GROMACS .gro file of C-alpha atoms in nm:
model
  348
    1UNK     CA    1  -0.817   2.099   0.017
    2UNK     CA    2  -0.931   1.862   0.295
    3UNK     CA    3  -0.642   1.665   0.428
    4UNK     CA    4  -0.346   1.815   0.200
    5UNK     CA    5  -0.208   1.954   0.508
    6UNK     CA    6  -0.116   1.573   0.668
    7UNK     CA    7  -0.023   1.449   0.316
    8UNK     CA    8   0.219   1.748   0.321
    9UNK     CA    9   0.321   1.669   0.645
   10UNK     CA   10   0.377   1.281   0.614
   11UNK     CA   11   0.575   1.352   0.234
   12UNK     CA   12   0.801   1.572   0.459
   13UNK     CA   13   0.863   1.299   0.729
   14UNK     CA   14   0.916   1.020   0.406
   15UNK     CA   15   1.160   1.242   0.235
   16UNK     CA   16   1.340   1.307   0.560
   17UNK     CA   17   1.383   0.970   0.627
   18UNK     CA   18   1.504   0.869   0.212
   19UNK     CA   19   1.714   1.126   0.191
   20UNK     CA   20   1.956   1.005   0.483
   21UNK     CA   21   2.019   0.652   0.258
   22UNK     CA   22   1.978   0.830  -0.063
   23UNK     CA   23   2.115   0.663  -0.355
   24UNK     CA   24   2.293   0.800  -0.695
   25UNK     CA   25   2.094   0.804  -0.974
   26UNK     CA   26   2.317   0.873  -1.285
   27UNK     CA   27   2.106   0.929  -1.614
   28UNK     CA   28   2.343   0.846  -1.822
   29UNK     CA   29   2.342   0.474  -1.746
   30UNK     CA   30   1.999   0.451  -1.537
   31UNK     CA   31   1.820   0.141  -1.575
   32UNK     CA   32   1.509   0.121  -1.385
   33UNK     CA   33   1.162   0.021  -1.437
   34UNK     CA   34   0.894   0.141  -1.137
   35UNK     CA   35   0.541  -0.106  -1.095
   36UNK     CA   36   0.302  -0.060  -0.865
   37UNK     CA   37  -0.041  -0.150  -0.713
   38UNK     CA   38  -0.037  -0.481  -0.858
   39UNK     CA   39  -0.301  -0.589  -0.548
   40UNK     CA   40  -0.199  -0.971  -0.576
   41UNK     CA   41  -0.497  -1.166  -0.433
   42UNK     CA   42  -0.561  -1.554  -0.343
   43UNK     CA   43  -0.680  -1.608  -0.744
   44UNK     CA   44  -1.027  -1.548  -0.659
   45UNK     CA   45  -1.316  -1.341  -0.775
   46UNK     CA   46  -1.141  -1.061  -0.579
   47UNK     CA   47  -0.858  -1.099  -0.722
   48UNK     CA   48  -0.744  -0.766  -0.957
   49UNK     CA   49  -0.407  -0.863  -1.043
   50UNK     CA   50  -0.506  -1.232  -1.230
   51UNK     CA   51  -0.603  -1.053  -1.532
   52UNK     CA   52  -0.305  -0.872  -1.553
   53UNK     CA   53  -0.072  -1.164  -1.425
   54UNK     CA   54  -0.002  -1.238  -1.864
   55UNK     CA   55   0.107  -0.877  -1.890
   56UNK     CA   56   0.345  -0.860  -1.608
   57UNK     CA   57   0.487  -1.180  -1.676
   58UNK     CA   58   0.576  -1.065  -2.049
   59UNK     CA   59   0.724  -0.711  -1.886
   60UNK     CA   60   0.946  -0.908  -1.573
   61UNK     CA   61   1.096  -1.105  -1.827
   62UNK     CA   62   1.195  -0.830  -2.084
   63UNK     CA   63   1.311  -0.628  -1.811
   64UNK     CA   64   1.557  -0.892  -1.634
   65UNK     CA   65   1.712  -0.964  -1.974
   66UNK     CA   66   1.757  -0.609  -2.007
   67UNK     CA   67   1.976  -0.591  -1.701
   68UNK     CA   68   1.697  -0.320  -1.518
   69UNK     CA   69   1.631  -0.230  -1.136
   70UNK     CA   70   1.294  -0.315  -1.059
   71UNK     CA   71   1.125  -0.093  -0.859
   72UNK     CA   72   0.829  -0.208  -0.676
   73UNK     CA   73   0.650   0.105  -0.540
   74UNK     CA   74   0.375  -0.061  -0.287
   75UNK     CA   75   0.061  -0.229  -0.293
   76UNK     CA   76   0.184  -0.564  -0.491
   77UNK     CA   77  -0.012  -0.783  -0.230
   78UNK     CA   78  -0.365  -0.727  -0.157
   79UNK     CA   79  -0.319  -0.768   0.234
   80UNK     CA   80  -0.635  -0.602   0.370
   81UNK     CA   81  -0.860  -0.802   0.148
   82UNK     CA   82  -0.669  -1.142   0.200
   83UNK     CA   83  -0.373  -1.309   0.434
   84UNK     CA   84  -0.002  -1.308   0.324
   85UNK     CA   85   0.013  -1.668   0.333
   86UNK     CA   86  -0.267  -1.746   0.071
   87UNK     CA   87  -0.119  -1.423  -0.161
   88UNK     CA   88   0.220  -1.617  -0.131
   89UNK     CA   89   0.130  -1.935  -0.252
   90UNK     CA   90  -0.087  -1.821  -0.516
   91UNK     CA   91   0.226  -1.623  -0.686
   92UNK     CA   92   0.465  -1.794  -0.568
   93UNK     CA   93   0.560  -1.799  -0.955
   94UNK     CA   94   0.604  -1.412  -0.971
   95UNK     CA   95   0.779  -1.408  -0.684
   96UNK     CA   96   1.001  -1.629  -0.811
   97UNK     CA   97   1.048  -1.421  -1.116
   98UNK     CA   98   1.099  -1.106  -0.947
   99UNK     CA   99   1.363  -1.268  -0.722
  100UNK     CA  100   1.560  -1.321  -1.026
  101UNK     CA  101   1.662  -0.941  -0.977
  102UNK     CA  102   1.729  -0.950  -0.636
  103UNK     CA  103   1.927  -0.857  -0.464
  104UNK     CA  104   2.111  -0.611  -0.658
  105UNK     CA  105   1.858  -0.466  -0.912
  106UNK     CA  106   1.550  -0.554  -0.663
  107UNK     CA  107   1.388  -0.276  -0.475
  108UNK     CA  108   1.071  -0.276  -0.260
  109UNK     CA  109   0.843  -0.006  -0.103
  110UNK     CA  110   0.562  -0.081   0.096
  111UNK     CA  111   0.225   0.068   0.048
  112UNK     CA  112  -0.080   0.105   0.193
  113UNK     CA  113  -0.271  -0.234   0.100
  114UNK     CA  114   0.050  -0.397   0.187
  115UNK     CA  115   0.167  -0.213   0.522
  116UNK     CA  116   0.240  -0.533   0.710
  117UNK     CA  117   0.598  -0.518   0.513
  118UNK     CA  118   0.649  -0.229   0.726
  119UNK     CA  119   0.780  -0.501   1.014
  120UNK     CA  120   1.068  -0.655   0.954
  121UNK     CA  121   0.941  -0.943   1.109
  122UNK     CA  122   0.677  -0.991   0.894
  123UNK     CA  123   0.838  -0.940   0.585
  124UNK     CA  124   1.154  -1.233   0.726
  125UNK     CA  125   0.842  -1.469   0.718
  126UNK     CA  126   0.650  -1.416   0.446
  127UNK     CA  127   0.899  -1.246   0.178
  128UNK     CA  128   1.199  -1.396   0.292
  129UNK     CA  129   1.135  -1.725   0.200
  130UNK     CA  130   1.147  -1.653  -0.097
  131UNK     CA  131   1.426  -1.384  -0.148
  132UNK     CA  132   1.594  -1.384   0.162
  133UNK     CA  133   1.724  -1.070   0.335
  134UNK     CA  134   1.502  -0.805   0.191
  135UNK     CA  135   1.453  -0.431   0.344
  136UNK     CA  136   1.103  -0.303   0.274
  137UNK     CA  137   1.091   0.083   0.344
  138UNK     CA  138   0.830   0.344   0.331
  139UNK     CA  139   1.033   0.525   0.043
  140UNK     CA  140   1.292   0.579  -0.163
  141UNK     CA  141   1.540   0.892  -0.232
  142UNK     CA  142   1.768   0.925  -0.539
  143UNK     CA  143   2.040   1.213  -0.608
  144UNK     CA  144   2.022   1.260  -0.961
  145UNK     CA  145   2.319   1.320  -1.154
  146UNK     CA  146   2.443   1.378  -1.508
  147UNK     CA  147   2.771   1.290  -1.544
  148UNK     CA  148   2.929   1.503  -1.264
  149UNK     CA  149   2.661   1.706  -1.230
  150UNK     CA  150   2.391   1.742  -0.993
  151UNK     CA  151   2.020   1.775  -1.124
  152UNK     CA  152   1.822   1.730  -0.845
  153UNK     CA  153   1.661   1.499  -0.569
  154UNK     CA  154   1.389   1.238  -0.700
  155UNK     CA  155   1.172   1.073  -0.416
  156UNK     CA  156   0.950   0.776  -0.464
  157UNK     CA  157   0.667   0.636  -0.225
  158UNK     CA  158   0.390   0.457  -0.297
  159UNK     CA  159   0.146   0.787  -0.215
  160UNK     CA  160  -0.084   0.694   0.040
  161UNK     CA  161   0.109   0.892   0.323
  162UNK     CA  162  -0.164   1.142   0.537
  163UNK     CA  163  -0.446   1.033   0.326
  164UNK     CA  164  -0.723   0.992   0.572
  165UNK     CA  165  -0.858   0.629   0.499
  166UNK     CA  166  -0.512   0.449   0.327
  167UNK     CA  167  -0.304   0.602   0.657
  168UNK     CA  168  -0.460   0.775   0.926
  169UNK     CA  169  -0.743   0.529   0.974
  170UNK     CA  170  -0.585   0.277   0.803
  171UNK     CA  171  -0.691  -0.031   1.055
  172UNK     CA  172  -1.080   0.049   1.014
  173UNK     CA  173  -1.072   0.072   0.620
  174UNK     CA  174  -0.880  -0.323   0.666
  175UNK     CA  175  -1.181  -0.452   0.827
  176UNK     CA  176  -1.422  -0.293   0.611
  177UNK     CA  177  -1.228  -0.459   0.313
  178UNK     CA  178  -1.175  -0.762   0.428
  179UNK     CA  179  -1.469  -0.869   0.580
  180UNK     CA  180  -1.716  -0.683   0.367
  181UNK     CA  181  -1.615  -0.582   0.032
  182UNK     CA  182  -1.430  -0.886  -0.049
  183UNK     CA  183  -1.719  -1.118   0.037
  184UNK     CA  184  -1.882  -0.880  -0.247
  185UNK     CA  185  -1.617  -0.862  -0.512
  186UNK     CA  186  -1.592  -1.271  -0.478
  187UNK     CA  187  -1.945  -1.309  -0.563
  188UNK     CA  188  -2.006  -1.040  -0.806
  189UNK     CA  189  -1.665  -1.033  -0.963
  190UNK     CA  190  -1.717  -0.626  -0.939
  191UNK     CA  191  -1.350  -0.457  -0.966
  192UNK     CA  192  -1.167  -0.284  -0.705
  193UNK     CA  193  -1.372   0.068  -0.586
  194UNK     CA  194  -1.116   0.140  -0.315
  195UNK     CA  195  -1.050   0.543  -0.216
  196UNK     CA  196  -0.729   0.517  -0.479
  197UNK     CA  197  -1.013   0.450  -0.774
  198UNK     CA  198  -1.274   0.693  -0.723
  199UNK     CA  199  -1.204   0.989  -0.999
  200UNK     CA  200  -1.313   1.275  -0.771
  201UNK     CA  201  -1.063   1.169  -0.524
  202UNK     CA  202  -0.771   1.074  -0.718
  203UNK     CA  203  -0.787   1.411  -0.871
  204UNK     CA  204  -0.787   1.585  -0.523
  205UNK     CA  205  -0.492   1.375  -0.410
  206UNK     CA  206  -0.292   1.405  -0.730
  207UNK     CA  207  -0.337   1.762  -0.699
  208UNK     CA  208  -0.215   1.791  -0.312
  209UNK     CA  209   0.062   1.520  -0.430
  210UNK     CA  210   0.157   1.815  -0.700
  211UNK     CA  211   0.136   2.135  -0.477
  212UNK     CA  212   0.388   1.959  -0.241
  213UNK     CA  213   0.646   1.843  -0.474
  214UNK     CA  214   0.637   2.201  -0.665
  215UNK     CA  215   0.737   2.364  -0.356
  216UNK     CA  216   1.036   2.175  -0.301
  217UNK     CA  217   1.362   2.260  -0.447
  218UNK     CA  218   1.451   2.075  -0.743
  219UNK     CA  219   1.252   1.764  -0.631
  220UNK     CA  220   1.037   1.522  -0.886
  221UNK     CA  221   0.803   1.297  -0.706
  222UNK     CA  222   0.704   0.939  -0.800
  223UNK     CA  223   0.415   0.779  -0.690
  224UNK     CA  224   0.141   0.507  -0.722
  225UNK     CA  225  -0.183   0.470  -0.513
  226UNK     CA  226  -0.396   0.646  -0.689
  227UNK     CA  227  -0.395   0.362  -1.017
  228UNK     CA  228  -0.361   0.705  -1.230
  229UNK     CA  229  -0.125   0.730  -1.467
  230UNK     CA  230   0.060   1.056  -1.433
  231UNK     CA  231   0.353   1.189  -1.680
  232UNK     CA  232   0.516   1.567  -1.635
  233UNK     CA  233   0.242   1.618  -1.406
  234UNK     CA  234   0.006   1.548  -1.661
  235UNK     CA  235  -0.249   1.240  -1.686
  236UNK     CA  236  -0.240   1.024  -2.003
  237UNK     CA  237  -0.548   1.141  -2.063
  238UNK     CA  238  -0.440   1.501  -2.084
  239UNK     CA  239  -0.131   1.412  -2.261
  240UNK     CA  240  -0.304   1.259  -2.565
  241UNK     CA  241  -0.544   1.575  -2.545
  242UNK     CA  242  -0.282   1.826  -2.576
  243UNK     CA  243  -0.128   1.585  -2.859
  244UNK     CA  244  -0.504   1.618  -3.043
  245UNK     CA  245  -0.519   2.009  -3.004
  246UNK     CA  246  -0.157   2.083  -3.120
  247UNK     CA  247  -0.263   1.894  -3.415
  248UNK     CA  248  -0.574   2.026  -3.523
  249UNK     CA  249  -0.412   2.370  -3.447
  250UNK     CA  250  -0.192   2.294  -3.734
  251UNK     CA  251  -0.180   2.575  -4.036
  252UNK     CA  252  -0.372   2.428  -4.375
  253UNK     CA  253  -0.041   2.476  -4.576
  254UNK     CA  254   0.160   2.276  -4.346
  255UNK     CA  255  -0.095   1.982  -4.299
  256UNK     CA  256   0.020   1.658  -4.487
  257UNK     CA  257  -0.132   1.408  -4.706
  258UNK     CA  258  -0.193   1.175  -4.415
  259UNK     CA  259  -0.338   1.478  -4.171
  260UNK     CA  260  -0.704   1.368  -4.153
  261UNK     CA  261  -0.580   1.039  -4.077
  262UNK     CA  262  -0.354   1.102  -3.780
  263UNK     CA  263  -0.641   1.333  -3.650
  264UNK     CA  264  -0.889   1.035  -3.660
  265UNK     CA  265  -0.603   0.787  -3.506
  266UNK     CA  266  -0.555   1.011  -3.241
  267UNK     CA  267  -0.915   1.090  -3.161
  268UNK     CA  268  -0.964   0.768  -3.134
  269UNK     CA  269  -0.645   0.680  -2.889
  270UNK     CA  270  -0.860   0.973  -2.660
  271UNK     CA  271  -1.154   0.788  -2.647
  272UNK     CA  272  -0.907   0.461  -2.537
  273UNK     CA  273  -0.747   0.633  -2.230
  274UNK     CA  274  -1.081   0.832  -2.177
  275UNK     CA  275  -1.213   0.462  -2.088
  276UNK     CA  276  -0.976   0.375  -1.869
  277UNK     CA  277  -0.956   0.692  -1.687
  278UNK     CA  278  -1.285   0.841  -1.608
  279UNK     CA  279  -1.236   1.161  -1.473
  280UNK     CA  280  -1.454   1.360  -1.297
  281UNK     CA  281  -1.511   1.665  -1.472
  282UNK     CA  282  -1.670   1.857  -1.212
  283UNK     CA  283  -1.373   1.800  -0.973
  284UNK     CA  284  -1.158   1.928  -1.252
  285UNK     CA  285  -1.294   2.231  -1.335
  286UNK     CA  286  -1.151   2.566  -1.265
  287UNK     CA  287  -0.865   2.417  -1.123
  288UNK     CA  288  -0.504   2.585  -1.139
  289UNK     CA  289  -0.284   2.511  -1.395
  290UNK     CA  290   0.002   2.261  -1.283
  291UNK     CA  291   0.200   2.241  -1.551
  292UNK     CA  292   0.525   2.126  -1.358
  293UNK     CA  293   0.715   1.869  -1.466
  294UNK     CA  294   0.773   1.766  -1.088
  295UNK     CA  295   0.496   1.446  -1.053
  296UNK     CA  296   0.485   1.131  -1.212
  297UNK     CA  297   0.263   0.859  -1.112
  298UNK     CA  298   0.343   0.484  -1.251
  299UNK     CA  299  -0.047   0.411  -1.272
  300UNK     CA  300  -0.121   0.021  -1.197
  301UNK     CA  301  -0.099  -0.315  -1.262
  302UNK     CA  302  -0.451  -0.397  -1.221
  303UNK     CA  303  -0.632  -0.255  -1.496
  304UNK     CA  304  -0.944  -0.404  -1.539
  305UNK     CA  305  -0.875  -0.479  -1.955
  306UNK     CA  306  -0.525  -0.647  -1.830
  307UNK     CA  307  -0.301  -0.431  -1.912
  308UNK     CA  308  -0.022  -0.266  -1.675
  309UNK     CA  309   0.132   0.100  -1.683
  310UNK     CA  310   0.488   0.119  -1.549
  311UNK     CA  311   0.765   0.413  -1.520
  312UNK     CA  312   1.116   0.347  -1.707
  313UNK     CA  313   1.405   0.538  -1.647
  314UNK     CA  314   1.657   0.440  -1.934
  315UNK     CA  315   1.898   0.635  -2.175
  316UNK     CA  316   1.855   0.942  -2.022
  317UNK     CA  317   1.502   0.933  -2.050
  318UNK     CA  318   1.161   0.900  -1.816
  319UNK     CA  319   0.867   0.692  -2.019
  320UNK     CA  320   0.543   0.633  -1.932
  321UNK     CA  321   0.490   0.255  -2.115
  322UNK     CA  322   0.191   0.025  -2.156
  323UNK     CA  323   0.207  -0.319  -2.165
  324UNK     CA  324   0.100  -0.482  -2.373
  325UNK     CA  325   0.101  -0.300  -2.710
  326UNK     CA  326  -0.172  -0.182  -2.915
  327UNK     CA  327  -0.188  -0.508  -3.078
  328UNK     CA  328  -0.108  -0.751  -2.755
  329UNK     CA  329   0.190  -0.795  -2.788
  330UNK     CA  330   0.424  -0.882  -2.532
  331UNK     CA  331   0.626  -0.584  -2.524
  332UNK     CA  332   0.627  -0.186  -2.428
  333UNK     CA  333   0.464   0.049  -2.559
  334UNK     CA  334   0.589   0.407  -2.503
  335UNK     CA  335   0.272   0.636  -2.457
  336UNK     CA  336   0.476   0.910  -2.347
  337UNK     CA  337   0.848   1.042  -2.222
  338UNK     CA  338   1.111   1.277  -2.159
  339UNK     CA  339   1.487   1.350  -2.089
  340UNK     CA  340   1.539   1.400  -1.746
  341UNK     CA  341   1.805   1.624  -1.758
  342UNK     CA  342   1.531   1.878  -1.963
  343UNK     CA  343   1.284   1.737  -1.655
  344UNK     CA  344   1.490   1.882  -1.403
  345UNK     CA  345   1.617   2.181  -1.607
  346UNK     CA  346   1.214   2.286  -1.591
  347UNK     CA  347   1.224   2.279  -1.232
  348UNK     CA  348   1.436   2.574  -1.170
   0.00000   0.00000   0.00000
């Protein structure tokens, strides 16, 4: 695969550099909740995060109350399309609420759309009027434990690192965005078509995002980037799939009253996540099976319908959620998840 070489190489460098300041991560009282690629704009017609602003909003809240770590794996400013100033005023009010977990249960990773939080400098004048002393870093390394026991090392960047475009020729892709596509977007109102939304691609860099982390030694990866929601290595998408054929596989004699009804509900929950993630078939096909449970990807905040895909980490469990609901309301809802300790059992 084109490329998978340097995003091998630059995972290397980012876990090198996390695992000297790694942190304890003990599942037993874990509470952590991991957003990404909320693109924050100026609240124009370029903007992808206003129609998800509702959604977040609802999830910040819950989550303070709750007493979790907020995790905020890169991307939550749209910096190549817009200026850090204009972002800042316009969200001034989420800013506000996220600083309400800082600066103990506040944590912040830069990405690719929002690299200029890779200079301290930058990030004293823009972030820290608002939170104050705040370390940005290009990743994030926890030892995970169970009690006393050691499970394993979990690393989380925002997933851009060696891609060609989002890293390597980052500073041409900037202009291109700002001074191109964004004129577009603000008069057409299309959504986002960055590199980290085209299907063909994602696929390809979930894949070489995969095939790294399943040659490390007890290692789960967390990413964003790619605005794919990934669980146990597995997208949504294939998650409700496998859910569909297990059921339909089901023996007559043990099929209940209700069976043709949960078959319909859950053909129709496939056709749901089908629309929001359009695969590419073609780029799927015939590839090898990666049935790991050693990549997760938190998905987005800017999905076009409003809603946001996050990654908790509570009572010994990892869970894909959805906010909102299925009916709107302002709370999770748990599409998928797992105990870690059975996570990291896998991986030996």
């Amino acid at each position: 695969m084109a490329g998978s070489s340097a995003i091998e190489r630059a995972l290397v460098r980012s876990l090198e550099r996390a695992r000297s300041a790694a942190r304890v991560l003990n599942v037993e009282t874990a509470r952590y909740i991991i957003f990404s690629d909320h693109h924050k704009g100026q609240r124009d017609g370029a903007d992808d995060f206003a129609r998800c602003e509702r959604a977040y909003i609802g999830a910040l809240k819950h989550y303070n109350r709750e007493g979790y770590t907020l995790i905020v794996l890169g991307d939550a400013e749209e910096l190549w399309e817009c200026r850090p100033k204009a972002v800042m005023r316009a969200y001034a009010n989420i800013l506000k609420l996220e600083r309400q977990f800082h600066p103990q249960r506040y944590v912040r990773v830069y990405g690719n759309h929002d690299d200029e939080w890779e200079r301290p400098r930058r990030v004293n004048k823009h972030l820290g009027k608002i939170f104050g002393p705040l370390d940005v870093s290009d990743g994030l390394c926890f030892r995970v434990q169970n009690g006393d026991r050691d499970l394993g090392l979990m690393l989380l960047v925002h997933g851009h690192q060696g891609t060609l475009f989002s890293d390597r020729l980052a500073g041409i892709a900037k202009l291109v965005v700002r001074f191109i596509w964004r004129t577009i977007q603000r008069l057409t109102r299309l959504p986002s078509t960055t590199p980290a939304k085209d299907a063909c691609l994602r696929d390809d860099h979930d894949a070489a995002m995969y095939d790294w982390a399943a040659k490390q030694d007890g290692l789960v990866l967390i990413a964003g980037h790619t605005h794919r929601p990934v669980f146990s290595s597995k997208t949504h998408l294939r998650q409700v799939e496998d859910q569909l054929a297990a059921l339909e596989n089901t023996p007559p004699e043990e099929r209940g009253e209700d069976f043709a009804n949960q078959v319909a509900t859950l053909r129709a929950k496939v056709e749901h996540v089908r629309t929001k993630d359009q695969q590419c078939q073609a780029a799927s096909a015939g590839k090898p099976d990666r049935s790991s449970p050693c990549y997760f990807n938190s998905g987005c905040c800017s999905f076009g319908d409003g809603d946001i895909t996050g990654l908790e980490i509570v009572d010994g469990q990892i869970r894909l959620v959805r906010w909102p609901d299925d009916d709107g309301s302002p709370r999770a809802r748990v599409l998928v998840q797992a105990s870690l300790a059975d996570v990291f059992a896998s991986l030996r």
